[in-house]
Tab-separated table of C-alpha atoms in Angstrom:
chain	number	residue	atom	x	y	z
E	850	MET	CA	0.000	0.000	0.000
E	851	ILE	CA	1.511	3.311	-1.094
E	852	HIS	CA	0.975	6.008	1.507
E	853	HIS	CA	2.475	9.283	2.668
E	854	ASP	CA	2.033	12.008	5.280
E	855	THR	CA	-0.759	13.985	3.635
E	856	GLN	CA	-0.707	16.823	6.165
E	857	ALA	CA	3.031	17.362	5.770
E	858	ALA	CA	2.651	17.387	1.987
E	859	LEU	CA	-0.190	19.921	2.151
E	860	ASP	CA	1.780	22.096	4.565
E	861	ARG	CA	4.712	22.140	2.111
E	862	LEU	CA	2.420	23.133	-0.724
E	863	MET	CA	0.865	26.000	1.239
E	864	ARG	CA	4.348	27.123	2.263
E	865	PHE	CA	5.619	27.191	-1.326
E	866	LEU	CA	2.476	28.892	-2.648
E	867	SER	CA	3.090	31.738	-0.197
E	868	ILE	CA	6.548	32.530	-1.609
E	869	GLU	CA	6.767	34.853	-4.591
E	870	GLY	CA	8.902	33.675	-7.477
E	871	VAL	CA	7.730	34.834	-10.870
E	872	THR	CA	9.635	33.719	-13.930
E	873	GLY	CA	13.229	34.919	-13.840
E	874	GLU	CA	13.015	35.769	-10.132
E	875	GLU	CA	13.216	32.308	-8.584
E	876	LYS	CA	15.922	32.867	-5.960
E	877	ALA	CA	13.625	33.013	-2.920
E	878	ILE	CA	11.562	29.949	-3.811
E	879	ALA	CA	14.680	27.992	-4.813
E	880	GLU	CA	16.268	28.745	-1.443
E	881	ASP	CA	13.129	27.671	0.424
E	882	VAL	CA	12.833	24.461	-1.577
E	883	ALA	CA	16.474	23.716	-0.738
E	884	LYS	CA	15.742	24.401	2.928
E	885	ALA	CA	12.682	22.129	2.864
E	886	LEU	CA	14.743	19.359	1.273
E	887	GLN	CA	17.275	19.574	4.087
E	888	GLU	CA	14.437	19.481	6.624
E	889	ALA	CA	13.313	16.285	4.881
E	890	GLY	CA	16.715	14.714	5.421
E	891	VAL	CA	18.571	15.541	2.205
E	892	PRO	CA	22.187	16.531	3.001
E	893	ALA	CA	23.189	20.067	2.033
E	894	GLU	CA	26.053	18.731	-0.095
E	895	ALA	CA	23.533	16.876	-2.292
E	896	ILE	CA	21.848	20.164	-3.268
E	897	ALA	CA	23.389	22.482	-5.859
E	898	TYR	CA	22.626	24.972	-8.611
E	899	ASP	CA	23.776	24.687	-12.189
E	900	ASP	CA	24.916	27.615	-14.327
E	901	ALA	CA	21.979	27.732	-16.728
E	902	ASN	CA	21.252	31.339	-15.760
E	903	THR	CA	24.605	32.394	-17.243
E	904	ARG	CA	23.477	31.107	-20.652
E	905	ILE	CA	19.836	32.194	-20.579
E	906	PRO	CA	19.634	35.362	-22.713
E	907	VAL	CA	17.246	37.178	-20.361
E	908	PRO	CA	17.959	38.144	-16.720
E	909	THR	CA	17.570	35.133	-14.425
E	910	GLN	CA	18.437	35.213	-10.728
E	911	THR	CA	19.625	31.641	-10.316
E	912	GLY	CA	20.349	28.416	-12.133
E	913	ASN	CA	18.357	25.201	-12.002
E	914	LEU	CA	18.272	23.491	-8.604
E	915	ILE	CA	19.654	19.952	-8.950
E	916	VAL	CA	19.510	17.400	-6.134
E	917	LYS	CA	21.258	14.016	-6.095
E	918	ILE	CA	19.828	11.297	-3.817
E	919	PRO	CA	21.824	8.040	-3.655
E	920	GLY	CA	19.995	4.766	-4.251
E	921	ARG	CA	18.969	2.550	-1.372
E	922	GLY	CA	18.527	-1.155	-0.759
E	923	ALA	CA	17.803	-3.683	-3.462
E	924	LEU	CA	17.338	-0.906	-6.061
E	925	GLY	CA	20.368	1.074	-5.010
E	926	ASN	CA	22.486	0.116	-8.014
E	927	ALA	CA	19.790	0.530	-10.664
E	928	GLU	CA	20.049	3.208	-13.345
E	929	PRO	CA	19.343	6.735	-12.036
E	930	ILE	CA	15.893	8.228	-12.590
E	931	MET	CA	15.075	11.924	-12.858
E	932	PHE	CA	12.093	13.733	-11.347
E	933	MET	CA	11.568	17.324	-12.396
E	934	THR	CA	9.302	20.344	-12.111
E	935	HIS	CA	9.699	24.104	-12.456
E	936	LEU	CA	10.112	26.757	-9.789
E	937	ASP	CA	8.659	29.812	-11.487
E	938	THR	CA	5.140	31.131	-11.810
E	939	VAL	CA	3.604	33.575	-14.279
E	940	PRO	CA	3.713	37.264	-13.203
E	941	LEU	CA	-0.031	37.202	-12.452
E	942	CYS	CA	0.805	35.116	-9.360
E	943	ALA	CA	2.789	37.901	-7.674
E	944	GLY	CA	1.305	38.617	-4.254
E	945	ALA	CA	-0.792	35.436	-4.111
E	946	LYS	CA	-2.405	34.655	-0.760
E	947	PRO	CA	-3.381	30.966	-0.803
E	948	ARG	CA	-6.220	29.690	1.347
E	949	ILE	CA	-7.893	26.307	1.734
E	950	THR	CA	-11.598	25.983	0.969
E	951	GLY	CA	-12.823	22.418	1.341
E	952	ASP	CA	-10.830	20.216	-1.023
E	953	LYS	CA	-9.440	23.200	-2.907
E	954	ILE	CA	-6.700	25.761	-2.513
E	955	VAL	CA	-7.636	29.126	-4.004
E	956	SER	CA	-6.085	32.557	-4.204
E	957	GLY	CA	-7.335	34.960	-1.579
E	958	GLY	CA	-6.877	38.056	-3.725
E	959	ASP	CA	-7.043	39.271	-7.305
E	960	THR	CA	-4.020	37.267	-8.450
E	961	ALA	CA	-3.439	33.811	-9.867
E	962	LEU	CA	-2.433	31.173	-7.317
E	963	GLY	CA	0.836	29.634	-8.475
E	964	GLY	CA	-0.242	25.997	-8.363
E	965	ASP	CA	1.578	25.970	-11.692
E	966	ASN	CA	4.007	24.885	-10.545
E	967	ARG	CA	4.352	24.949	-6.773
E	968	THR	CA	2.360	21.719	-6.763
E	969	GLY	CA	5.275	20.057	-8.548
E	970	CYS	CA	7.779	21.511	-6.072
E	971	ALA	CA	5.784	20.125	-3.138
E	972	VAL	CA	5.463	16.702	-4.806
E	973	LEU	CA	9.230	16.364	-5.315
E	974	VAL	CA	10.112	17.504	-1.792
E	975	SER	CA	7.466	15.176	-0.355
E	976	LEU	CA	8.949	12.332	-2.412
E	977	ALA	CA	12.378	12.909	-0.871
E	978	ALA	CA	10.847	13.145	2.608
E	979	GLU	CA	8.823	9.932	2.315
E	980	LEU	CA	11.675	7.882	0.842
E	981	ALA	CA	13.803	8.809	3.849
E	982	LYS	CA	11.040	8.553	6.447
E	983	GLN	CA	9.791	5.161	5.250
E	984	ASN	CA	13.300	3.863	4.441
E	985	LEU	CA	12.094	2.760	1.001
E	986	ASP	CA	14.289	1.041	-1.580
E	987	HIS	CA	14.807	3.161	-4.690
E	988	PRO	CA	17.347	3.739	-7.471
E	989	PRO	CA	19.595	6.808	-7.466
E	990	LEU	CA	17.397	9.840	-8.019
E	991	VAL	CA	18.047	13.255	-9.539
E	992	LEU	CA	15.507	15.920	-8.598
E	993	VAL	CA	15.486	18.938	-10.917
E	994	PHE	CA	13.720	22.241	-10.228
E	995	CYS	CA	13.935	24.332	-13.384
E	996	VAL	CA	13.880	28.094	-13.745
E	997	ARG	CA	12.118	30.211	-16.382
E	998	GLU	CA	9.768	27.533	-17.692
E	999	GLU	CA	6.924	29.994	-18.030
E	1000	SER	CA	8.871	32.411	-20.223
E	1001	GLY	CA	10.271	29.955	-22.751
E	1002	LEU	CA	11.445	26.691	-21.118
E	1003	TRP	CA	14.828	28.377	-20.687
E	1004	GLY	CA	16.018	26.423	-17.643
E	1005	ALA	CA	15.394	23.050	-19.286
E	1006	ARG	CA	16.839	24.318	-22.556
E	1007	HIS	CA	20.130	25.325	-20.931
E	1008	ILE	CA	20.388	22.714	-18.161
E	1009	ASN	CA	23.926	21.607	-17.357
E	1010	LEU	CA	23.849	18.013	-18.584
E	1011	GLU	CA	27.228	17.159	-17.070
E	1012	MET	CA	25.991	18.218	-13.654
E	1013	LEU	CA	22.745	16.336	-14.212
E	1014	GLY	CA	24.695	13.152	-14.921
E	1015	PRO	CA	23.439	10.004	-16.640
E	1016	VAL	CA	19.755	9.236	-16.084
E	1017	SER	CA	17.743	6.559	-17.829
E	1018	MET	CA	14.367	8.332	-17.854
E	1019	GLY	CA	12.501	11.274	-16.400
E	1020	PHE	CA	9.162	12.120	-14.815
E	1021	ASN	CA	7.966	15.716	-14.965
E	1022	TYR	CA	5.200	17.217	-12.820
E	1023	ASP	CA	3.288	19.994	-14.550
E	1024	GLY	CA	-0.459	19.776	-15.099
E	1025	SER	CA	-3.802	18.848	-13.628
E	1026	ARG	CA	-4.557	15.120	-13.461
E	1027	PRO	CA	-2.093	12.538	-12.092
E	1028	ALA	CA	-3.693	9.852	-14.259
E	1029	ASP	CA	-2.748	11.727	-17.446
E	1030	VAL	CA	0.406	10.109	-18.809
E	1031	VAL	CA	1.647	12.830	-21.168
E	1032	THR	CA	3.858	11.099	-23.717
E	1033	GLY	CA	4.371	13.959	-26.153
E	1034	ALA	CA	3.851	17.645	-26.825
E	1035	VAL	CA	3.834	20.120	-29.672
E	1036	GLY	CA	6.799	22.013	-30.980
E	1037	GLY	CA	6.621	25.725	-31.574
E	1038	ASP	CA	8.146	28.773	-33.241
E	1039	GLY	CA	8.060	32.298	-31.952
E	1040	TRP	CA	8.140	34.846	-34.755
E	1041	SER	CA	8.229	38.607	-34.992
E	1042	VAL	CA	8.150	41.173	-37.762
E	1043	GLU	CA	9.244	44.776	-37.930
E	1044	ILE	CA	7.497	46.900	-40.547
E	1045	PHE	CA	9.230	50.124	-41.524
E	1046	GLY	CA	6.837	52.418	-43.353
E	1047	ARG	CA	6.994	56.127	-44.097
E	1048	ALA	CA	5.379	58.927	-42.120
E	1049	SER	CA	3.424	61.681	-43.821
E	1050	HIS	CA	0.661	64.112	-42.912
E	1051	ALA	CA	-2.500	62.020	-43.040
E	1052	GLY	CA	-4.685	65.022	-43.821
E	1053	VAL	CA	-2.452	66.842	-46.304
E	1054	ALA	CA	-0.549	64.135	-48.196
E	1055	PRO	CA	-1.535	60.625	-47.046
E	1056	GLU	CA	-0.540	59.226	-50.457
E	1057	ARG	CA	3.101	60.018	-49.746
E	1058	GLY	CA	3.101	57.846	-46.646
E	1059	ILE	CA	3.401	54.089	-46.225
E	1060	SER	CA	1.277	52.895	-43.325
E	1061	ALA	CA	3.113	50.206	-41.370
E	1062	SER	CA	-0.080	49.429	-39.456
E	1063	MET	CA	-1.985	48.909	-42.713
E	1064	VAL	CA	0.749	46.567	-43.980
E	1065	ALA	CA	0.316	44.562	-40.753
E	1066	ALA	CA	-3.464	44.493	-41.209
E	1067	MET	CA	-3.184	43.367	-44.836
E	1068	ALA	CA	-0.712	40.613	-43.943
E	1069	LEU	CA	-2.807	39.264	-41.082
E	1070	ALA	CA	-5.990	39.370	-43.141
E	1071	ASP	CA	-4.210	37.468	-45.911
E	1072	ALA	CA	-2.942	34.815	-43.474
E	1073	GLN	CA	-6.422	34.380	-42.046
E	1074	ALA	CA	-8.102	34.214	-45.437
E	1075	ASN	CA	-5.725	31.466	-46.519
E	1076	GLY	CA	-6.313	29.359	-43.408
E	1077	TRP	CA	-3.069	30.011	-41.530
E	1078	PHE	CA	-4.506	31.710	-38.441
E	1079	GLY	CA	-5.926	29.996	-35.337
E	1080	LYS	CA	-6.573	26.295	-35.848
E	1081	VAL	CA	-4.630	25.392	-38.983
E	1082	VAL	CA	-5.503	22.254	-40.969
E	1083	LYS	CA	-3.935	21.513	-44.348
E	1084	GLY	CA	-4.681	18.019	-45.609
E	1085	ASP	CA	-3.437	15.599	-42.947
E	1086	LYS	CA	-1.359	18.280	-41.204
E	1087	ALA	CA	-2.635	20.247	-38.227
E	1088	GLY	CA	-1.370	22.983	-35.952
E	1089	THR	CA	-2.205	26.383	-34.488
E	1090	SER	CA	-1.022	29.954	-34.768
E	1091	ASN	CA	-1.617	33.187	-32.934
E	1092	VAL	CA	-0.781	36.875	-33.073
E	1093	GLY	CA	0.134	37.984	-29.581
E	1094	THR	CA	1.576	41.500	-29.818
E	1095	ILE	CA	0.970	44.459	-32.118
E	1096	ALA	CA	2.926	47.472	-30.984
E	1097	GLY	CA	5.196	50.347	-31.858
E	1098	LYS	CA	8.613	51.420	-30.645
E	1099	ASP	CA	9.730	50.980	-27.039
E	1100	GLY	CA	6.507	49.242	-26.056
E	1101	ARG	CA	4.300	52.133	-27.112
E	1102	GLY	CA	1.342	51.755	-29.415
E	1103	ALA	CA	1.981	51.697	-33.149
E	1104	GLY	CA	1.787	55.219	-34.575
E	1105	ASP	CA	2.014	58.634	-32.940
E	1106	ALA	CA	-1.196	60.433	-33.856
E	1107	THR	CA	-4.270	60.069	-36.049
E	1108	ASN	CA	-2.976	62.720	-38.430
E	1109	VAL	CA	0.340	60.956	-39.042
E	1110	VAL	CA	0.688	57.883	-41.260
E	1111	THR	CA	2.201	55.124	-39.118
E	1112	ASP	CA	5.871	54.667	-39.955
E	1113	TYR	CA	6.625	51.630	-37.742
E	1114	CYS	CA	4.791	48.581	-36.449
E	1115	TYR	CA	5.951	45.497	-34.572
E	1116	VAL	CA	4.008	42.223	-34.634
E	1117	GLU	CA	4.763	39.105	-32.622
E	1118	GLY	CA	3.188	35.665	-32.887
E	1119	GLU	CA	3.668	31.918	-32.669
E	1120	SER	CA	3.221	28.701	-34.662
E	1121	ARG	CA	2.657	25.236	-33.135
E	1122	SER	CA	2.288	21.657	-34.340
E	1123	HIS	CA	3.232	18.108	-33.418
E	1124	ASP	CA	4.912	17.994	-36.851
E	1125	MET	CA	7.972	20.260	-36.890
E	1126	ALA	CA	7.870	20.524	-40.692
E	1127	PHE	CA	4.353	21.921	-40.354
E	1128	VAL	CA	5.534	24.389	-37.707
E	1129	ASP	CA	7.940	25.641	-40.373
E	1130	ALA	CA	5.131	25.756	-42.945
E	1131	ILE	CA	2.913	27.894	-40.704
E	1132	THR	CA	5.730	30.308	-39.935
E	1133	ASP	CA	6.684	30.421	-43.623
E	1134	ALA	CA	3.100	31.355	-44.482
E	1135	PHE	CA	3.134	34.318	-42.099
E	1136	GLU	CA	6.482	35.492	-43.434
E	1137	ALA	CA	5.176	35.288	-47.016
E	1138	ALA	CA	2.036	37.229	-46.058
E	1139	PHE	CA	4.042	40.074	-44.515
E	1140	VAL	CA	6.490	40.247	-47.424
E	1141	LYS	CA	3.578	40.293	-49.885
E	1142	ALA	CA	1.760	43.047	-47.973
E	1143	GLY	CA	4.925	45.102	-47.714
E	1144	LYS	CA	5.236	45.129	-51.499
E	1145	ALA	CA	1.532	45.694	-52.146
E	1146	LEU	CA	1.174	49.048	-50.393
E	1147	VAL	CA	2.921	51.595	-52.635
E	1148	SER	CA	3.257	55.309	-51.979
E	1149	SER	CA	2.696	57.998	-54.634
E	1150	GLU	CA	6.466	58.115	-54.998
E	1151	GLY	CA	6.681	54.389	-55.769
E	1152	LYS	CA	8.118	53.416	-52.406
E	1153	THR	CA	7.154	50.350	-50.351
E	1154	ALA	CA	7.597	49.234	-46.757
E	1155	ARG	CA	10.645	47.403	-45.504
E	1156	VAL	CA	9.723	44.176	-43.730
E	1157	VAL	CA	12.122	42.352	-41.392
E	1158	PHE	CA	10.805	38.936	-40.329
E	1159	SER	CA	12.534	36.890	-37.596
E	1160	ARG	CA	11.812	33.436	-36.183
E	1161	GLN	CA	13.026	31.436	-33.226
E	1162	ARG	CA	12.517	27.759	-32.507
E	1163	LYS	CA	10.956	27.832	-29.036
E	1164	TYR	CA	10.816	24.079	-28.506
E	1165	HIS	CA	10.807	20.846	-30.475
E	1166	SER	CA	7.885	18.449	-30.527
E	1167	PHE	CA	8.320	14.940	-29.175
E	1168	SER	CA	6.292	11.760	-28.933
E	1169	LEU	CA	7.384	8.775	-26.858
E	1170	ASP	CA	6.681	5.211	-27.964
E	1171	ARG	CA	3.839	3.775	-25.869
E	1172	ASP	CA	5.982	0.647	-25.393
E	1173	SER	CA	9.060	2.537	-24.163
E	1174	ALA	CA	10.376	1.834	-20.668
E	1175	VAL	CA	9.487	5.273	-19.322
E	1176	VAL	CA	5.880	5.098	-20.560
E	1177	ARG	CA	5.429	1.546	-19.237
E	1178	ARG	CA	6.753	2.606	-15.846
E	1179	GLY	CA	4.470	5.644	-15.854
E	1180	ILE	CA	1.387	3.580	-16.667
E	1181	LYS	CA	2.207	1.002	-13.993
E	1182	GLY	CA	2.725	3.789	-11.464
E	1183	VAL	CA	-0.721	5.239	-12.131
E	1184	GLU	CA	-2.263	1.774	-11.833
E	1185	ALA	CA	-0.395	1.172	-8.566
E	1186	ILE	CA	-2.250	4.039	-6.882
E	1187	GLY	CA	-5.629	2.844	-8.139
E	1188	LEU	CA	-6.179	5.240	-11.051
E	1189	THR	CA	-6.812	4.501	-14.718
E	1190	PRO	CA	-3.920	5.683	-16.933
E	1191	ASN	CA	-4.748	8.118	-19.732
E	1192	PRO	CA	-1.806	8.296	-22.173
E	1193	ARG	CA	-2.092	11.450	-24.259
E	1194	LEU	CA	-0.378	14.180	-26.227
E	1195	VAL	CA	-0.739	17.876	-25.334
E	1196	ASN	CA	-0.694	21.070	-27.350
E	1197	GLY	CA	1.452	23.097	-24.942
E	1198	GLY	CA	5.214	23.175	-24.497
E	1199	LEU	CA	6.759	21.464	-21.466
E	1200	ASP	CA	10.200	21.216	-19.896
E	1201	ALA	CA	9.919	17.602	-21.073
E	1202	ASN	CA	10.255	18.875	-24.661
E	1203	TYR	CA	13.835	19.886	-23.976
E	1204	LEU	CA	14.737	16.953	-21.750
E	1205	SER	CA	13.604	14.586	-24.482
E	1206	LEU	CA	15.646	16.611	-26.987
E	1207	HIS	CA	18.619	16.234	-24.622
E	1208	GLY	CA	18.194	12.458	-24.834
E	1209	ILE	CA	16.259	11.837	-21.620
E	1210	PRO	CA	12.786	10.395	-22.404
E	1211	THR	CA	10.435	12.190	-20.037
E	1212	VAL	CA	6.773	11.604	-19.202
E	1213	THR	CA	4.705	14.377	-17.602
E	1214	PHE	CA	1.982	14.012	-14.958
E	1215	GLY	CA	-0.435	16.467	-13.384
E	1216	ALA	CA	-0.462	17.443	-9.720
E	1217	GLY	CA	-3.780	19.190	-9.217
E	1218	GLN	CA	-3.403	22.469	-11.125
E	1219	ASN	CA	-6.608	23.937	-12.534
E	1220	GLU	CA	-7.277	27.132	-14.523
E	1221	ALA	CA	-3.603	28.079	-14.387
E	1222	HIS	CA	-2.544	31.583	-15.445
E	1223	THR	CA	-5.895	33.067	-14.405
E	1224	VAL	CA	-7.268	34.718	-11.263
E	1225	ASP	CA	-9.630	31.736	-11.001
E	1226	GLU	CA	-6.750	29.267	-10.546
E	1227	TRP	CA	-7.214	26.554	-7.936
E	1228	VAL	CA	-5.517	23.375	-6.753
E	1229	ASP	CA	-7.391	20.096	-6.367
E	1230	ILE	CA	-6.024	18.804	-3.046
E	1231	PRO	CA	-6.991	15.111	-3.555
E	1232	ALA	CA	-5.307	15.191	-6.992
E	1233	PHE	CA	-2.200	16.735	-5.439
E	1234	GLN	CA	-2.084	13.986	-2.800
E	1235	ASN	CA	-2.452	11.346	-5.532
E	1236	ALA	CA	0.449	12.976	-7.364
E	1237	CYS	CA	2.593	12.554	-4.234
E	1238	ARG	CA	1.643	8.872	-4.005
E	1239	LEU	CA	2.364	8.443	-7.699
E	1240	ALA	CA	5.872	9.860	-7.289
E	1241	ILE	CA	6.580	7.277	-4.592
E	1242	ALA	CA	5.202	4.500	-6.833
E	1243	LEU	CA	7.373	5.643	-9.761
E	1244	ALA	CA	10.493	5.883	-7.607
E	1245	THR	CA	10.104	2.505	-5.913
E	1246	ALA	CA	8.825	0.357	-8.798
E	1247	ARG	CA	10.687	-2.921	-9.305
């Protein structure tokens, strides 16, 4: 019978939810997680930070927290297994005041809660505590608490693999239902375009101007009309796209006044699919639409806009074989705690995308998060407790 101290696990979760640590500013929560691990019996020398923050191209307070727990008993010499989660929350969680209402944890204010992903942090610390407290046999374990997941999977992308060491498989906690065995996720591009038009007096000589905002509108209308916006289906290929930002210089709105033709516009969006070639196709379609629109709008002097399109591969898709060792272990773990496994793919990026790209096949499970990234976010306490039991089952399976 797999069991754990449910009150201690809940207390850890409430403790972590109360600590601010939005993406890029994870120092305080990382330090408290490290402290909680030591309180659970993990030696200080087993806890360290990697140098991922020195390679992440945006300011990041600390590297990934990596914890090494030696194997014990009959499983002590088995291949190491990784458990991972992320430390950061979205900015909407700043100032969260968690409170328990029945079987739920909710935010007491006008912020999101931070269950994404403080639930995962509490699961991993509770796993370490229960293995020590119950003196359970387990293989060598590596616990990883990543930074900057919410702003681009940066911690997982730049994790120090030498410090991580050899691991045979990984289990990631990030989601709602523990019974969901997430075996794959989409890949995605982030793209942006700068449109350089020409200003002119909109009331006196609008024909001399080149409206950057109109070029953007024409391009986006063209992409939508040709089926490249939103849910994208082309034959047997499927994906999604979105336009997230339309702005001007220095974060201001595009344009300066209604009587001036807009001379600059910045547009930012994304493309996603489980097929990386189709990710490229979606992004290509947006680039073609902007280039076409830039040439189509011609001033009275025969001039056109200059369009600069950029793309960045945000994460690669992956899909694990249902018969692979990590998926089989995940399914057996869910069954061991009395739930029905639900193997599935998801349409969001995960730290598991990068770990799988790094050569570590990683399955993701939920830990009770619901309505993440909104002020209505809540944590399902029974699901969180099942996630803790599942971690023990995964770590101790023979």
